[in-house]
């Protein structure tokens, strides 16, 4: 073992002058370079060392290697800020973060419902927000004199009230059924309008989801199963109640309540599509039957996110909006 040589290398490491990153790189190559690095050359030499000295020789060389690495590390940490001068960056400036957006709570629920119904073979369609009287009312068995027109007062776009902002998504049923031959299963979600004062529970605009299914032999039990599927997917295992009700375009009709914090809360309407409506869109009710349902998205979101006031959806308060993730 060449003690002298090792001692010399040790001294050289100790006194090597490193002032710049260029010096550092030269230093690194001189000692740790893969081919010509002094440490590697010493290591390669290990095969010529008598067996009884191999262990101690290895230890000494590893010690040298450590010294080189320490010196490199020290230089780097002492000169950390100087890096900036060489590569023209200031590492002390905080990084730039781009804001990651989040989805609006109503959109989260909308897409969740779309997903659920795609999974059971429904098609998704968009309807029109500006409708005519026939699609929004008359074809749905709500003639001009019908009292439910009062509850669904809206914004009319012409004096004779023939063009209006739709009051519900049920108008999509008419538009779709008129242009398609059964069987079909369809979902549509969108904005609807009512001439109502804004309060914590009502607004002049809100969102509804509408689903309908027409085929031979569609029965009330198919409707029931679909309602259970919708509600259980959104709320988990909750109690569901079908309460007899009335809608002009379904017979029989039901309102669905769920047991929520020990109260029965009404969340949606549904029923078997009235043969009069089928006749209005030229579907033979002797052959085909169908069901429909309609549900307000704001109301669902209030319950899912435990909110009290529907005005919060449209205040655009970023602190509120950025809390939502698409998992719930
Ligand atoms: N269109 C009704 C409303 O806005 C909701 C509704 C009830 C839709 C029963 C339906 C249904 O499709 O079958 O109040």
Short mmCIF file of N, CA, C and O in Angstrom, two decimals, residues 120 203 207 271 304 314:
data_model
loop_
_atom_site.label_atom_id
_atom_site.label_comp_id
_atom_site.label_asym_id
_atom_site.label_seq_id
_atom_site.Cartn_x
_atom_site.Cartn_y
_atom_site.Cartn_z
N UNK A 120 -76.95 3.97 -16.69
CA UNK A 120 -78.10 3.07 -16.87
C UNK A 120 -78.77 3.33 -18.24
O UNK A 120 -79.97 3.14 -18.41
N UNK A 203 -85.80 31.60 -6.08
CA UNK A 203 -85.07 32.55 -6.93
C UNK A 203 -85.81 32.63 -8.26
O UNK A 203 -86.61 31.75 -8.58
N UNK A 207 -82.07 25.51 -11.31
CA UNK A 207 -81.76 24.42 -12.24
C UNK A 207 -82.62 23.19 -11.95
O UNK A 207 -82.89 22.89 -10.79
N UNK A 271 -94.05 10.77 -12.08
CA UNK A 271 -95.31 10.09 -12.36
C UNK A 271 -95.25 9.39 -13.71
O UNK A 271 -94.23 9.43 -14.40
N UNK A 304 -77.12 18.22 0.29
CA UNK A 304 -75.85 17.50 0.19
C UNK A 304 -74.74 18.28 0.89
O UNK A 304 -73.90 17.71 1.59
N UNK A 314 -75.03 32.02 -6.18
CA UNK A 314 -74.83 33.00 -7.26
C UNK A 314 -74.17 34.29 -6.79
O UNK A 314 -74.12 35.27 -7.51
#
